[in-house]
GROMACS .gro file of C-alpha atoms in nm:
model
  208
    1MET     CA    1   2.618  -2.611  -1.643
    2THR     CA    2   2.370  -2.350  -1.745
    3LYS     CA    3   2.414  -2.268  -2.088
    4VAL     CA    4   2.425  -1.891  -2.170
    5VAL     CA    5   2.183  -1.785  -2.510
    6ARG     CA    6   2.240  -1.466  -2.748
    7HIS     CA    7   1.883  -1.313  -2.664
    8ALA     CA    8   1.600  -1.484  -2.514
    9PHE     CA    9   1.182  -1.331  -2.444
   10VAL     CA   10   1.089  -1.358  -2.087
   11VAL     CA   11   0.708  -1.319  -2.080
   12PRO     CA   12   0.645  -1.166  -1.712
   13ALA     CA   13   0.234  -1.284  -1.762
   14TYR     CA   14  -0.020  -1.212  -1.463
   15GLY     CA   15  -0.352  -1.450  -1.403
   16GLN     CA   16  -0.470  -1.610  -1.750
   17SER     CA   17  -0.454  -1.306  -2.009
   18PRO     CA   18  -0.687  -1.396  -2.321
   19TYR     CA   19  -0.449  -1.263  -2.545
   20LEU     CA   20  -0.058  -1.468  -2.386
   21GLY     CA   21  -0.135  -1.666  -2.650
   22GLU     CA   22  -0.114  -1.448  -2.951
   23CYS     CA   23   0.185  -1.277  -2.783
   24LEU     CA   24   0.347  -1.672  -2.773
   25ALA     CA   25   0.247  -1.789  -3.122
   26SER     CA   26   0.430  -1.442  -3.204
   27LEU     CA   27   0.714  -1.468  -3.042
   28GLN     CA   28   0.781  -1.845  -3.226
   29ALA     CA   29   0.720  -1.697  -3.503
   30GLN     CA   30   1.024  -1.557  -3.522
   31SER     CA   31   1.249  -1.497  -3.821
   32ARG     CA   32   1.519  -1.534  -3.534
   33PRO     CA   33   1.481  -1.783  -3.313
   34SER     CA   34   1.508  -1.766  -2.926
   35PRO     CA   35   1.453  -1.869  -2.624
   36ILE     CA   36   1.136  -1.776  -2.482
   37PHE     CA   37   1.036  -1.778  -2.108
   38ILE     CA   38   0.701  -1.676  -1.908
   39SER     CA   39   0.781  -1.562  -1.536
   40THR     CA   40   0.543  -1.600  -1.307
   41SER     CA   41   0.369  -1.505  -0.958
   42THR     CA   42   0.070  -1.671  -1.035
   43PRO     CA   43   0.129  -2.049  -1.184
   44SER     CA   44  -0.157  -2.249  -1.252
   45SER     CA   45  -0.233  -2.533  -1.466
   46TRP     CA   46  -0.306  -2.354  -1.790
   47LEU     CA   47  -0.028  -2.086  -1.794
   48ALA     CA   48   0.148  -2.463  -1.746
   49GLY     CA   49  -0.031  -2.569  -2.037
   50MET     CA   50   0.028  -2.277  -2.267
   51ALA     CA   51   0.471  -2.300  -2.188
   52ALA     CA   52   0.405  -2.619  -2.268
   53ALA     CA   53   0.235  -2.528  -2.653
   54SER     CA   54   0.452  -2.353  -2.691
   55GLY     CA   55   0.792  -2.470  -2.648
   56ALA     CA   56   0.853  -2.186  -2.334
   57THR     CA   57   0.989  -2.273  -2.027
   58LEU     CA   58   0.766  -2.171  -1.733
   59VAL     CA   59   0.968  -1.987  -1.395
   60GLU     CA   60   0.740  -1.933  -1.054
   61HIS     CA   61   0.865  -1.676  -0.848
   62GLY     CA   62   0.669  -1.561  -0.582
   63PRO     CA   63   0.482  -1.453  -0.367
   64ASN     CA   64   0.322  -1.115  -0.552
   65ARG     CA   65   0.508  -0.756  -0.550
   66GLY     CA   66   0.369  -0.646  -0.782
   67ILE     CA   67   0.491  -0.491  -1.185
   68GLY     CA   68   0.858  -0.434  -1.059
   69HIS     CA   69   0.939  -0.741  -0.854
   70ASP     CA   70   0.806  -0.907  -1.114
   71TRP     CA   71   1.012  -0.747  -1.457
   72ASN     CA   72   1.312  -0.739  -1.218
   73GLN     CA   73   1.208  -1.150  -1.151
   74ALA     CA   74   1.134  -1.167  -1.516
   75ILE     CA   75   1.450  -1.024  -1.651
   76ALA     CA   76   1.599  -1.281  -1.388
   77ALA     CA   77   1.430  -1.649  -1.535
   78THR     CA   78   1.701  -1.629  -1.803
   79PRO     CA   79   2.042  -1.637  -1.838
   80ALA     CA   80   2.046  -1.500  -2.195
   81GLU     CA   81   2.271  -1.130  -2.282
   82TRP     CA   82   2.059  -1.015  -2.376
   83VAL     CA   83   1.641  -0.941  -2.340
   84THR     CA   84   1.392  -0.853  -2.389
   85LEU     CA   85   1.017  -0.835  -2.144
   86ALA     CA   86   0.794  -0.951  -2.409
   87HIS     CA   87   0.413  -0.791  -2.236
   88GLN     CA   88   0.189  -1.106  -2.263
   89ASP     CA   89  -0.090  -0.816  -2.451
   90ASP     CA   90   0.124  -0.734  -2.732
   91VAL     CA   91   0.262  -0.977  -3.077
   92TYR     CA   92   0.578  -0.847  -3.237
   93LEU     CA   93   0.674  -0.837  -3.566
   94PRO     CA   94   0.878  -1.155  -3.722
   95ARG     CA   95   1.159  -1.007  -3.725
   96PHE     CA   96   1.199  -0.797  -3.404
   97ALA     CA   97   1.459  -1.004  -3.304
   98GLU     CA   98   1.629  -1.044  -3.576
   99GLU     CA   99   1.621  -0.688  -3.664
  100THR     CA  100   1.708  -0.630  -3.325
  101MET     CA  101   2.021  -0.826  -3.284
  102ALA     CA  102   2.099  -0.691  -3.618
  103ARG     CA  103   2.087  -0.395  -3.399
  104VAL     CA  104   2.339  -0.527  -3.112
  105ASP     CA  105   2.660  -0.621  -3.327
  106ARG     CA  106   2.650  -0.332  -3.526
  107PHE     CA  107   2.646  -0.133  -3.189
  108PRO     CA  108   2.796  -0.343  -2.899
  109THR     CA  109   2.790  -0.039  -2.642
  110ALA     CA  110   2.486  -0.060  -2.687
  111THR     CA  111   2.297  -0.135  -2.294
  112LEU     CA  112   1.943  -0.114  -2.477
  113VAL     CA  113   1.776  -0.136  -2.843
  114MET     CA  114   1.453  -0.028  -2.878
  115THR     CA  115   1.208  -0.029  -3.187
  116ASP     CA  116   0.902   0.174  -3.312
  117TYR     CA  117   0.513  -0.018  -3.193
  118GLY     CA  118   0.145   0.026  -3.330
  119GLU     CA  119  -0.167  -0.041  -3.146
  120LEU     CA  120  -0.402  -0.320  -3.222
  121ALA     CA  121  -0.774  -0.213  -3.182
  122GLY     CA  122  -1.016  -0.500  -3.188
  123GLY     CA  123  -0.824  -0.626  -3.442
  124THR     CA  124  -0.687  -0.311  -3.656
  125LEU     CA  125  -0.313  -0.235  -3.683
  126ARG     CA  126  -0.382   0.195  -3.590
  127SER     CA  127   0.047   0.289  -3.751
  128TRP     CA  128  -0.133   0.659  -3.694
  129THR     CA  129  -0.278   0.834  -3.359
  130PRO     CA  130  -0.118   1.195  -3.139
  131MET     CA  131  -0.003   0.963  -2.864
  132LEU     CA  132   0.244   0.746  -3.108
  133ALA     CA  133   0.301   1.041  -3.321
  134ILE     CA  134   0.378   1.265  -3.057
  135LYS     CA  135   0.591   0.950  -2.893
  136ARG     CA  136   0.818   0.915  -3.251
  137LEU     CA  137   0.789   1.292  -3.262
  138LEU     CA  138   0.969   1.288  -2.936
  139ALA     CA  139   1.284   1.023  -3.014
  140GLU     CA  140   1.305   1.178  -3.337
  141GLN     CA  141   1.418   1.537  -3.147
  142ALA     CA  142   1.673   1.278  -2.983
  143PHE     CA  143   1.787   1.095  -3.264
  144LEU     CA  144   1.767   1.326  -3.496
  145GLY     CA  145   1.836   1.065  -3.808
  146ARG     CA  146   2.082   0.872  -3.549
  147ASP     CA  147   2.062   0.513  -3.507
  148ALA     CA  148   2.255   0.552  -3.117
  149LEU     CA  149   2.233   0.782  -2.862
  150VAL     CA  150   2.612   0.752  -2.714
  151ARG     CA  151   2.610   1.076  -2.484
  152ARG     CA  152   2.443   1.112  -2.187
  153GLY     CA  153   2.312   1.442  -2.329
  154GLY     CA  154   2.139   1.283  -2.563
  155LYS     CA  155   1.991   1.010  -2.392
  156ARG     CA  156   1.844   1.179  -2.166
  157ARG     CA  157   1.690   1.402  -2.403
  158LEU     CA  158   1.522   1.148  -2.538
  159LEU     CA  159   1.315   1.178  -2.220
  160ALA     CA  160   1.337   1.459  -2.035
  161PHE     CA  161   0.973   1.559  -2.205
  162GLY     CA  162   0.811   1.223  -2.180
  163CYS     CA  163   0.847   0.855  -2.179
  164SER     CA  164   0.913   0.774  -2.565
  165ILE     CA  165   1.070   0.464  -2.562
  166PRO     CA  166   0.808   0.175  -2.591
  167CYS     CA  167   0.872   0.021  -2.263
  168PRO     CA  168   0.726  -0.375  -2.464
  169THR     CA  169   0.974  -0.266  -2.770
  170VAL     CA  170   1.298  -0.296  -2.503
  171THR     CA  171   1.570  -0.487  -2.509
  172LEU     CA  172   1.845  -0.452  -2.236
  173ARG     CA  173   2.140  -0.579  -2.196
  174ARG     CA  174   2.160  -0.852  -1.921
  175ASP     CA  175   2.388  -0.726  -1.695
  176VAL     CA  176   2.254  -0.373  -1.667
  177ALA     CA  177   1.900  -0.487  -1.652
  178ASP     CA  178   1.912  -0.711  -1.320
  179GLY     CA  179   1.785  -0.519  -1.041
  180LEU     CA  180   1.648  -0.233  -1.309
  181PHE     CA  181   1.296  -0.210  -1.197
  182ARG     CA  182   1.219   0.013  -0.885
  183GLU     CA  183   0.958  -0.254  -0.688
  184ASP     CA  184   0.823   0.085  -0.475
  185LEU     CA  185   0.648   0.246  -0.813
  186LYS     CA  186   0.295   0.182  -0.914
  187VAL     CA  187   0.319   0.359  -1.199
  188ASP     CA  188   0.657   0.492  -1.475
  189LEU     CA  189   0.871   0.255  -1.355
  190ASP     CA  190   0.984   0.226  -1.719
  191TRP     CA  191   1.009   0.553  -1.717
  192ASP     CA  192   1.267   0.549  -1.403
  193ALA     CA  193   1.460   0.310  -1.504
  194TRP     CA  194   1.595   0.425  -1.853
  195LEU     CA  195   1.671   0.744  -1.723
  196ARG     CA  196   1.846   0.600  -1.441
  197LEU     CA  197   2.032   0.353  -1.718
  198ALA     CA  198   2.077   0.673  -1.926
  199ASP     CA  199   2.302   0.841  -1.646
  200GLY     CA  200   2.503   0.553  -1.728
  201PRO     CA  201   2.796   0.433  -1.945
  202GLY     CA  202   2.696   0.270  -2.358
  203ALA     CA  203   2.461   0.316  -2.571
  204PHE     CA  204   2.095   0.379  -2.653
  205VAL     CA  205   1.953   0.244  -3.037
  206ARG     CA  206   1.624   0.198  -3.240
  207ALA     CA  207   1.618   0.055  -3.438
  208ARG     CA  208   1.305   0.159  -3.806
   0.00000   0.00000   0.00000
């Protein structure tokens, strides 16, 4: 019988990303350890080696049907109750999982937990850019100092003027996440998914 874990990271890996090693290292360094899965439709000995070196479970699927299919398959790759889709070109600060799951414990009705983020450019962290400022402003006008949005109107307001939920920071409750992403879309499939999720029950929560 498959053991169900509380939280897992799943990396939807494609090809041979030069940033994957840094991503996996950041997931290994979490203050609250979580299992790491790599989901791919482009298996290779290189990717198998990366998984072995990081203690990750490699799960293969196919054929390649686009990003929506990749994300849905990534969610399906783990039995965890909560899943973070860790993008292969991002790194996660050591307390990401700890802070995220603390919000889950605090808000039992949560379906989605999001965090803030910065941008890495040439090895330099940029904590402020015009795009980051706009996303934070959109989030603040919805949350209004709160940590959770429970009502549909508040969740919709968060997304009304653009996608202010940073996709790589999102942790999803598994029972609402299976098959969440539309596979016929090439762009904005995360925005579409969050809008549909906003129409259902459960809170959108942020960790700051």
